[in-house]
PDB file of C-alpha atoms in Angstrom:
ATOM      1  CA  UNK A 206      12.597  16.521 -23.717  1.00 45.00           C
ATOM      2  CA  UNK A 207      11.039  14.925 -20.873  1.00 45.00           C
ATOM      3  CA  UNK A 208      10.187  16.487 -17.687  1.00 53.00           C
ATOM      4  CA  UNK A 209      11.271  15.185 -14.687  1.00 58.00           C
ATOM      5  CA  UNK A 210       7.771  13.881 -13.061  1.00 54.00           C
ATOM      6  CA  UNK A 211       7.913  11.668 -16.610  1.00 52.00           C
ATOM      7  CA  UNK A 212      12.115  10.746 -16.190  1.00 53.00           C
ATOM      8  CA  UNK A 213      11.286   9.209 -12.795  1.00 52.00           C
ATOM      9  CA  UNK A 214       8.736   7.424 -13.746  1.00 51.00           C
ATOM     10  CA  UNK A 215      10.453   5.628 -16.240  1.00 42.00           C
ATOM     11  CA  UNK A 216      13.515   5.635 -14.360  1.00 44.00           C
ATOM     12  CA  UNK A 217      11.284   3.791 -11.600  1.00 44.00           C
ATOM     13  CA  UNK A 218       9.712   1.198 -13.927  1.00 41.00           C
ATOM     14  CA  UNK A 219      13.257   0.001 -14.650  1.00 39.00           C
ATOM     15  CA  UNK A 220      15.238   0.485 -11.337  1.00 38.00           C
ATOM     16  CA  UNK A 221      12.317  -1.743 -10.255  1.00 36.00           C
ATOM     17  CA  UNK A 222      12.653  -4.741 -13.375  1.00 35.00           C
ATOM     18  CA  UNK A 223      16.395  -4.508 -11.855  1.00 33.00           C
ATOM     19  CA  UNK A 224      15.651  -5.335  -8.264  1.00 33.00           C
ATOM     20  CA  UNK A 225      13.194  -8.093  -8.733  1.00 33.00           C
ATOM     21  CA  UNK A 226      16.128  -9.649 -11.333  1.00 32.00           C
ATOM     22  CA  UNK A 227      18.988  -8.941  -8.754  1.00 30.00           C
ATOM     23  CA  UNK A 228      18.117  -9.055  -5.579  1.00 31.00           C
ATOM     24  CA  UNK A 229      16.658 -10.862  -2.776  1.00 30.00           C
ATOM     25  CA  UNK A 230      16.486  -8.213  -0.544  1.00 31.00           C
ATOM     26  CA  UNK A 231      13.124  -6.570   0.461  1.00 34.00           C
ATOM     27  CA  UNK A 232      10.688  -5.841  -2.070  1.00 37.00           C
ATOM     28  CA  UNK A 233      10.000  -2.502  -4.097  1.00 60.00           C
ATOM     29  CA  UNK A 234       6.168  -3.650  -3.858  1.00 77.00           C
ATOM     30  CA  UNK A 235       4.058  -4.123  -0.786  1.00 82.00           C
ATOM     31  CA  UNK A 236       2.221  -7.576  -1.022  1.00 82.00           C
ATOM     32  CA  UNK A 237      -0.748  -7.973  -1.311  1.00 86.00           C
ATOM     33  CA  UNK A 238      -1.043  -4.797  -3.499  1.00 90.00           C
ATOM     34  CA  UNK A 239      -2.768  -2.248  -1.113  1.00 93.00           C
ATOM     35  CA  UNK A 240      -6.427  -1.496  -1.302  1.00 95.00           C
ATOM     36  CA  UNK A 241      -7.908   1.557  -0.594  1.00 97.00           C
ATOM     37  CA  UNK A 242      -9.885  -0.001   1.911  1.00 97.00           C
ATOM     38  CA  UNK A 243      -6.197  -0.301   3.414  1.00 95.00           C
ATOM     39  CA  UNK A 244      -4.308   2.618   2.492  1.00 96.00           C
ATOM     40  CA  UNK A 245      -7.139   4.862   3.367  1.00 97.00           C
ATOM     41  CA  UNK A 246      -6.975   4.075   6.860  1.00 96.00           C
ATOM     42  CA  UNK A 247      -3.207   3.890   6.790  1.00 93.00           C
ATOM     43  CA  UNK A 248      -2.902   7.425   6.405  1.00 96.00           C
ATOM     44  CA  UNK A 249      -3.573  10.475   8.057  1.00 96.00           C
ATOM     45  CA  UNK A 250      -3.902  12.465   4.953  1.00 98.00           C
ATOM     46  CA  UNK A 251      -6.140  11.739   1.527  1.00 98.00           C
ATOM     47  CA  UNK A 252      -6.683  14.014  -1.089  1.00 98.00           C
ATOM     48  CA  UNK A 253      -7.446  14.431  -4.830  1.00 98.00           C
ATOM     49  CA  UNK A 254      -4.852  16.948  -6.492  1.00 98.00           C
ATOM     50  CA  UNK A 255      -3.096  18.224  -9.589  1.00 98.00           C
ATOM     51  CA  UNK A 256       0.357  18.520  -9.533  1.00 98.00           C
ATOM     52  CA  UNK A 257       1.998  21.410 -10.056  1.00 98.00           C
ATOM     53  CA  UNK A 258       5.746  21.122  -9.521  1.00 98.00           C
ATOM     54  CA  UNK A 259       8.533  18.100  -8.806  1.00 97.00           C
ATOM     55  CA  UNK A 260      11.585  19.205  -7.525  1.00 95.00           C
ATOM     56  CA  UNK A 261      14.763  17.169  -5.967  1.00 93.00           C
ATOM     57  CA  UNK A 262      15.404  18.007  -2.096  1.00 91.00           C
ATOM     58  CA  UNK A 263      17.966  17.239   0.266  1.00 84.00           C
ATOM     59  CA  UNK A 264      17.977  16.266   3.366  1.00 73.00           C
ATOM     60  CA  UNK A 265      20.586  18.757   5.746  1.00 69.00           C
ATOM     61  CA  UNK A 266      21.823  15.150   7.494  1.00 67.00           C
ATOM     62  CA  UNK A 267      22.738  13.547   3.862  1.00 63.00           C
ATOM     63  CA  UNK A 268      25.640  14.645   1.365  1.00 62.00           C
ATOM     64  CA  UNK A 269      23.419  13.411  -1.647  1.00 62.00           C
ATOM     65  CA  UNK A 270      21.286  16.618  -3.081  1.00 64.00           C
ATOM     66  CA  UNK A 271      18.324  14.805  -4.347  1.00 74.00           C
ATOM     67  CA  UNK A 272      17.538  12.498  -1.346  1.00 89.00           C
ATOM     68  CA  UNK A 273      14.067  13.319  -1.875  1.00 94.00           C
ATOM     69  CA  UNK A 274      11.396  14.169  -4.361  1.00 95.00           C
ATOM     70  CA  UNK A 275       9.001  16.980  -3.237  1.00 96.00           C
ATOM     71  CA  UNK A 276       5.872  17.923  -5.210  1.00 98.00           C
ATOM     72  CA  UNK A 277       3.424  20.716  -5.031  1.00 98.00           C
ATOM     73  CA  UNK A 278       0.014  20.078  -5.704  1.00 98.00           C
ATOM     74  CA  UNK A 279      -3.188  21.979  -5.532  1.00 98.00           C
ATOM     75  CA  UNK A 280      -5.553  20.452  -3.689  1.00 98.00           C
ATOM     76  CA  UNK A 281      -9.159  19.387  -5.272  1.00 98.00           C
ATOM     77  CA  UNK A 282     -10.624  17.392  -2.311  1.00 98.00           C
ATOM     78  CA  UNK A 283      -9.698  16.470   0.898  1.00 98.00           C
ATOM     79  CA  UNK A 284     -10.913  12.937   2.126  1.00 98.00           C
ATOM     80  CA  UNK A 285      -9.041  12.563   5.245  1.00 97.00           C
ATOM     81  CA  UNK A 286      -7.053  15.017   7.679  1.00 97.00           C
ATOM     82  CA  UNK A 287      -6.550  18.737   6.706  1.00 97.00           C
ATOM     83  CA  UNK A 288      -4.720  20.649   4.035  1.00 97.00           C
ATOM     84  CA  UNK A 289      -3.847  23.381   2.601  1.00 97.00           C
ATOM     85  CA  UNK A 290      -5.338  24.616  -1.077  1.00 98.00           C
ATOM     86  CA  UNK A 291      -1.644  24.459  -2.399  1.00 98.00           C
ATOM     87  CA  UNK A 292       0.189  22.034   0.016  1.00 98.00           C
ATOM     88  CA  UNK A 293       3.373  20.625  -0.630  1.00 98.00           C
ATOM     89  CA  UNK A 294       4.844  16.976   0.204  1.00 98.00           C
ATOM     90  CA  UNK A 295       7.396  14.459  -0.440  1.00 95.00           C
ATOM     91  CA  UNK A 296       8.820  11.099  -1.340  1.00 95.00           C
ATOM     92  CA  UNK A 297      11.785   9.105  -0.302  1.00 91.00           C
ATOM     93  CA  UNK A 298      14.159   9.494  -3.692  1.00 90.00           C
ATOM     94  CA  UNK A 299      14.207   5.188  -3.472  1.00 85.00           C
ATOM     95  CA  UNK A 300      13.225   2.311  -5.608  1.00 80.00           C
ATOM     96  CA  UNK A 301       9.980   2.340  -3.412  1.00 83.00           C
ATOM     97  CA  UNK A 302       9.605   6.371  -4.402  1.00 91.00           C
ATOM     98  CA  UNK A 303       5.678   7.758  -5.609  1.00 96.00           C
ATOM     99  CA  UNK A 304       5.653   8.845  -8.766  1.00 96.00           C
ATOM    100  CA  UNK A 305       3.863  11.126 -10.017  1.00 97.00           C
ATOM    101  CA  UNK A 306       3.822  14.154 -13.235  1.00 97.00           C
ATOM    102  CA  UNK A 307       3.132  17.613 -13.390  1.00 98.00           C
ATOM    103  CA  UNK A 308       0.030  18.644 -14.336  1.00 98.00           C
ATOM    104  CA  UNK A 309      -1.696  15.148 -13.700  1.00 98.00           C
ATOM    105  CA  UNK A 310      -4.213  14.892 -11.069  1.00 98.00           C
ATOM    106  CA  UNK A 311      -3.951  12.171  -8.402  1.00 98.00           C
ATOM    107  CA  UNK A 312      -5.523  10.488  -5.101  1.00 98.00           C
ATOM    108  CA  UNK A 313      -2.409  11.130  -2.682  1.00 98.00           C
ATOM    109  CA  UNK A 314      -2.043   9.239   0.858  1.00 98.00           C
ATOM    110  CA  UNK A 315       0.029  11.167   3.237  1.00 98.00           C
ATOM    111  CA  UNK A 316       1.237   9.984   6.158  1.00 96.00           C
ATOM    112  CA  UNK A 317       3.380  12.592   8.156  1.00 95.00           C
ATOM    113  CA  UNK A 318       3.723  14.430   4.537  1.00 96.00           C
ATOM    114  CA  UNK A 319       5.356  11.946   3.223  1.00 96.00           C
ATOM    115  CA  UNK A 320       4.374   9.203   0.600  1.00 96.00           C
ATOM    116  CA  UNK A 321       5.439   6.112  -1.160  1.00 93.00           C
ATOM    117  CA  UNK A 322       4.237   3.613  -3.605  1.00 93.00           C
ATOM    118  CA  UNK A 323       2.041   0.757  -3.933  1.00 92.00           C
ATOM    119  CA  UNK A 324       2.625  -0.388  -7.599  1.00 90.00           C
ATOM    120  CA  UNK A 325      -0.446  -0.681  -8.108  1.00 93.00           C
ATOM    121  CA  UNK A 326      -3.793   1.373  -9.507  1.00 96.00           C
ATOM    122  CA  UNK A 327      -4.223   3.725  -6.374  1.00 97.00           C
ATOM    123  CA  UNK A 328      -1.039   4.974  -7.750  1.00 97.00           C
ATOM    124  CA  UNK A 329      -2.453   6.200 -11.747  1.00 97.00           C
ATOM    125  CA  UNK A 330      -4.414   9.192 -12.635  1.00 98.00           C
ATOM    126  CA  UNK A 331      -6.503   6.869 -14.803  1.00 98.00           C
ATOM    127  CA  UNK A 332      -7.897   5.313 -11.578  1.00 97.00           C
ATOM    128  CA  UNK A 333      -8.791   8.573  -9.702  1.00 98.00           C
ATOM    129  CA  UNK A 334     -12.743   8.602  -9.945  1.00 98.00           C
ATOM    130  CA  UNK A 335     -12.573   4.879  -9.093  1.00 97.00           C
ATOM    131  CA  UNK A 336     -10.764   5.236  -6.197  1.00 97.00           C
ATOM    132  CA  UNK A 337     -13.365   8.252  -5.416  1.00 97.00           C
ATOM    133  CA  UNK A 338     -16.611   5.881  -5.631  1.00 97.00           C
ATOM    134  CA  UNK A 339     -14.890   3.289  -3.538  1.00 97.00           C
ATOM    135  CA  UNK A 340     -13.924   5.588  -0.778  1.00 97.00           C
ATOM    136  CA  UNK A 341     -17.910   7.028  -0.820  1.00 96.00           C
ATOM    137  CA  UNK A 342     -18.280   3.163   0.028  1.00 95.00           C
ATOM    138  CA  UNK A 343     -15.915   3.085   3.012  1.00 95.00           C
ATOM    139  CA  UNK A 344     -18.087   5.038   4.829  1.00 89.00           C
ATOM    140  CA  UNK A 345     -21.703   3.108   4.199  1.00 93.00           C
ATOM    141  CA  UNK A 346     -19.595  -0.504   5.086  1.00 95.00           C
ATOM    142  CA  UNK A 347     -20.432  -1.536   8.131  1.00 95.00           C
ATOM    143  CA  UNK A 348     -17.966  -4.739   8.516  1.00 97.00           C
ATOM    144  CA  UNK A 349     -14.571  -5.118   8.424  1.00 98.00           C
ATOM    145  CA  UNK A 350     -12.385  -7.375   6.274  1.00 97.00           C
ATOM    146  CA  UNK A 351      -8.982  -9.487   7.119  1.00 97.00           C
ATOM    147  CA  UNK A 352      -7.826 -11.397   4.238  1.00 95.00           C
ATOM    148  CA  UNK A 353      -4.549 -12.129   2.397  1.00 93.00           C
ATOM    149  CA  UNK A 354      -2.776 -14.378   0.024  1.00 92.00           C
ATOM    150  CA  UNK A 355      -0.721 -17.310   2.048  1.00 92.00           C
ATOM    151  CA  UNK A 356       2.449 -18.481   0.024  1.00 90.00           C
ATOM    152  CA  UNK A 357       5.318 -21.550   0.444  1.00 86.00           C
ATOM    153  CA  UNK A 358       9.268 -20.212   0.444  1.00 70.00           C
ATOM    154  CA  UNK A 359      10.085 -22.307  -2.720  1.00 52.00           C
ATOM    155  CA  UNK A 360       9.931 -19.372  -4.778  1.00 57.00           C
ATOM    156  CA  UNK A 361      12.644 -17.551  -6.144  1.00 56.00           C
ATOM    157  CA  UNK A 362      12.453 -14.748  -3.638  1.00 52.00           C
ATOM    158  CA  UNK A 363       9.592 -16.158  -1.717  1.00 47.00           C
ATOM    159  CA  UNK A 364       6.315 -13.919  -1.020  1.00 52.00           C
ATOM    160  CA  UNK A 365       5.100 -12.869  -4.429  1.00 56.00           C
ATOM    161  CA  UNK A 366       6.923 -14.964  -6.132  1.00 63.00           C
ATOM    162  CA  UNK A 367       6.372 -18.044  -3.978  1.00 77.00           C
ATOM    163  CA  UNK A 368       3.884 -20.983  -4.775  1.00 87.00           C
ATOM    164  CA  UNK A 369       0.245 -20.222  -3.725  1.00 90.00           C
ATOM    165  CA  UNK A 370      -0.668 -22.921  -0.776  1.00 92.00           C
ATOM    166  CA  UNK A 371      -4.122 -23.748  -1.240  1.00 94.00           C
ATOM    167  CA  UNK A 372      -6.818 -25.480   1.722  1.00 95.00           C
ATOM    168  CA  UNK A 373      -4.846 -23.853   4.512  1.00 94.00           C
ATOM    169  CA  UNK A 374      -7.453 -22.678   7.435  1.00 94.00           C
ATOM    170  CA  UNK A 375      -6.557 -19.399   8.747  1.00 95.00           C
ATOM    171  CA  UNK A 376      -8.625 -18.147  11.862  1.00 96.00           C
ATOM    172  CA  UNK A 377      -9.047 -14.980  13.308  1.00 97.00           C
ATOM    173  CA  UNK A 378      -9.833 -14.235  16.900  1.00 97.00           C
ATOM    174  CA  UNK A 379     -11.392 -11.888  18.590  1.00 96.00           C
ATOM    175  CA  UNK A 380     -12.828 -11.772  22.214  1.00 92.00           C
ATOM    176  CA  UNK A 381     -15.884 -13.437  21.977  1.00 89.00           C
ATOM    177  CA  UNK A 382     -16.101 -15.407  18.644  1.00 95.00           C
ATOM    178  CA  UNK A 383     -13.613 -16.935  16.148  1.00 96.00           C
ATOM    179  CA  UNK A 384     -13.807 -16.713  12.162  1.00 97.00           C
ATOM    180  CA  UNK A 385     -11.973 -19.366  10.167  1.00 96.00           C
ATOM    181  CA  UNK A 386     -11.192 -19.423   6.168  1.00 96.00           C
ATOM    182  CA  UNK A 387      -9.569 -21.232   3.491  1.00 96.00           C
ATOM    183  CA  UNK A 388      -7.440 -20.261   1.044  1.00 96.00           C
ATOM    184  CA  UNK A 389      -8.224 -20.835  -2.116  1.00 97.00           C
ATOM    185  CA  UNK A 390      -6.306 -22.019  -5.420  1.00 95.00           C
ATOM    186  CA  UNK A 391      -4.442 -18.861  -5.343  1.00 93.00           C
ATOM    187  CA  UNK A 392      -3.363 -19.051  -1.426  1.00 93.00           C
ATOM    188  CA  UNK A 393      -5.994 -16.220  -1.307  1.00 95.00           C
ATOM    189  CA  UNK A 394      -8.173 -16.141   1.759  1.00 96.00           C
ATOM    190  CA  UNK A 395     -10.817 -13.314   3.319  1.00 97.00           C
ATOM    191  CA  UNK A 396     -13.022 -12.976   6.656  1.00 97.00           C
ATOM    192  CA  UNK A 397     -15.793 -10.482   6.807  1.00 97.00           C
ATOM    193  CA  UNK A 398     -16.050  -9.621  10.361  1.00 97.00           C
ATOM    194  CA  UNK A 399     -17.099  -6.624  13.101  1.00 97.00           C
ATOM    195  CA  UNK A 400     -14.952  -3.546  13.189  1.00 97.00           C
ATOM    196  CA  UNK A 401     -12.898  -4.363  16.505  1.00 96.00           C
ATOM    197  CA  UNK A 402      -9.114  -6.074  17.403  1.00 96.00           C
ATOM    198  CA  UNK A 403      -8.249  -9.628  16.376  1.00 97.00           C
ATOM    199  CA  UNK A 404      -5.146 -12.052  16.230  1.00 95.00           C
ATOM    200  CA  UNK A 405      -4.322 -13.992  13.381  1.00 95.00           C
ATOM    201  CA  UNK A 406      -4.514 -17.734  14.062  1.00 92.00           C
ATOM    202  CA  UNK A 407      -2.390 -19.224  11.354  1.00 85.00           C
ATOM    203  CA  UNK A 408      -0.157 -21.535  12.546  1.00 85.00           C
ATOM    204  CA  UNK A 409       3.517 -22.768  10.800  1.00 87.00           C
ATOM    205  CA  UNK A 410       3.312 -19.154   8.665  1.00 89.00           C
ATOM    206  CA  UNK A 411       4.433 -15.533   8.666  1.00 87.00           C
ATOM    207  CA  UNK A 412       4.596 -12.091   7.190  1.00 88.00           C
ATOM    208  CA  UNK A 413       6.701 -12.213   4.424  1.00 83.00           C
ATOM    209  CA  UNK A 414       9.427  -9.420   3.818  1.00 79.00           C
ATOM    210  CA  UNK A 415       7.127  -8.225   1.306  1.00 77.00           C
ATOM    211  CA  UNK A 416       4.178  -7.883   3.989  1.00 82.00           C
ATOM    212  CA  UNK A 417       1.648  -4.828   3.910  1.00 75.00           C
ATOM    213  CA  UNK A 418       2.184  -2.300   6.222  1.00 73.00           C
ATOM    214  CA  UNK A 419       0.486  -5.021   9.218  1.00 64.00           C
ATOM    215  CA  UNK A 420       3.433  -7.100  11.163  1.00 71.00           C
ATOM    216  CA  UNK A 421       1.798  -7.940  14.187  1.00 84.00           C
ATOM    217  CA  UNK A 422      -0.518 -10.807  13.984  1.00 91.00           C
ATOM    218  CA  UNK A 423      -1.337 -10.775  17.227  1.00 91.00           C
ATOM    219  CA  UNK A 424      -2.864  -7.391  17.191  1.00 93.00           C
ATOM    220  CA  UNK A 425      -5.188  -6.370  14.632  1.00 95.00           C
ATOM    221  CA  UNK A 426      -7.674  -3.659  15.062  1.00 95.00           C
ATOM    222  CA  UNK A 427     -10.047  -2.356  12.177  1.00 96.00           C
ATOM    223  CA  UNK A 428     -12.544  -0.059  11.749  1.00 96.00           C
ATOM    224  CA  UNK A 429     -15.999  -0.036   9.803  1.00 96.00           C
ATOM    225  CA  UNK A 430     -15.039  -0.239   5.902  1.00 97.00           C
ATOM    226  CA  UNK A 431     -11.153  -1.222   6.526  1.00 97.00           C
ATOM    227  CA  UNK A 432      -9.404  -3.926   5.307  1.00 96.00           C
ATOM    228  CA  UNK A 433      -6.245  -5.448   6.523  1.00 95.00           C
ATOM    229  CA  UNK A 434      -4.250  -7.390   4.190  1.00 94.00           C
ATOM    230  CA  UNK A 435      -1.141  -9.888   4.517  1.00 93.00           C
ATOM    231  CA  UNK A 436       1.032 -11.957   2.951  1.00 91.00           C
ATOM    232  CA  UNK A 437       1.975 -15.012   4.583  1.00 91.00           C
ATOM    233  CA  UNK A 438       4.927 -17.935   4.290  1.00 89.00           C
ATOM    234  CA  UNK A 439       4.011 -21.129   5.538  1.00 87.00           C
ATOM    235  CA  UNK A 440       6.707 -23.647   6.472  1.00 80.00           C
ATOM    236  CA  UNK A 441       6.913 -26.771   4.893  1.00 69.00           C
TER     237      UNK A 441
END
């Protein structure tokens, strides 16, 4: 019988085959898939633990009983912010929900207790003491990083799935020089730069719905060892 860490995340593998097939709404997947040169600094909480329970919650505004997911995990080391040794928190019971299975040990990002996926490694067990060397190397890195993929609209739901533009020059501004890229084959693109606040010069293009957590292009501050990353649309 399987347990339920193990249920959802098979049940998640397929509710999220479904939505790429069926819909065009917003994705299940941020694009690009975050880094933890990203996610570490998007959260106020990071820390390696083993869970130790999954359990459906509701939330007292909501008819549904199993609104949310909450897991309780015993905490093995604490990157970010403060926690308790046994500390519990939760995920949204969505197609965008973090998975995760009793008695396997994790990197979890918290932000107000509360986390979600990224569909990508930071998510697996297998990954943890990767993850671990690479956020040792946050705090040696000196620069700073903005970089993304830049995509047309002719695919089927755009984003990810669009057509990588490449030889598009992206600048980034800051108050007292510029930086300027292009994108590669793949649309990708990436400016090493000093920690401080930018704007994103790219002109004819926007997020996509599938965008990181970064909107604004106008304001975009990072720190020494962050990254931000976005996924653009460029009109034809």
């Amino acid at each position: 019988m399987l347990s339920l860490g193990e249920n959802m995340r098979i049940t998640g593998y397929v509710v999220i085959a479904v939505l790429f097939v069926t819909s065009t709404a917003h994705a299940v997947c941020p694009y690009p898939t975050p880094k933890i040169c990203s996610e570490y600094f998007e959260n106020d909480v990071v820390f390696v633990g083993k869970i130790l329970e999954a359990k459906y919650v509701s939330d007292p505004k909501q008819d549904n009983d199993s609104d949310w997911i909450q897991y309780t995990a015993e905490v093995i080391r604490v990157y970010r912010g403060h926690v308790d040794s046994i500390t519990a928190f939760r995920t949204y019971n969505g197609s965008a929900r973090w998975i995760g299975i009793v008695g396997k040990t994790y990197v979890v990002f918290l932000r107000g207790g509360e986390t979600g996926a990224t569909c990508g490694p930071l998510d697996e067990p297998e990954y943890v003491n990767r993850v671990e060397r690479d956020i040792a190397r946050l705090k040696t890195t000196s620069s700073a990083t903005i970089g993304g993929q830049v995509f047309s609209k002719s695919g089927p739901w755009g984003g990810g799935k669009g057509i990588p533009v490449e030889g598009v020059l992206v600048k980034v501004i800051g108050k007292s020089k510029e930086y300027a890229s292009h994108t590669d084959k793949e649309g990708k693109f990436m400016i090493v730069l000093p920690p401080g606040t930018y704007r994103l010069d790219a002109p004819n293009m926007q997020p996509s719905d599938y965008n990181y957590k970064h909107q604004d292009l106008q304001e975009i501050s990072v720190m020494h060892g962050q990254c931000a990353q976005f996924e653009l649309l460029k009109e034809k």
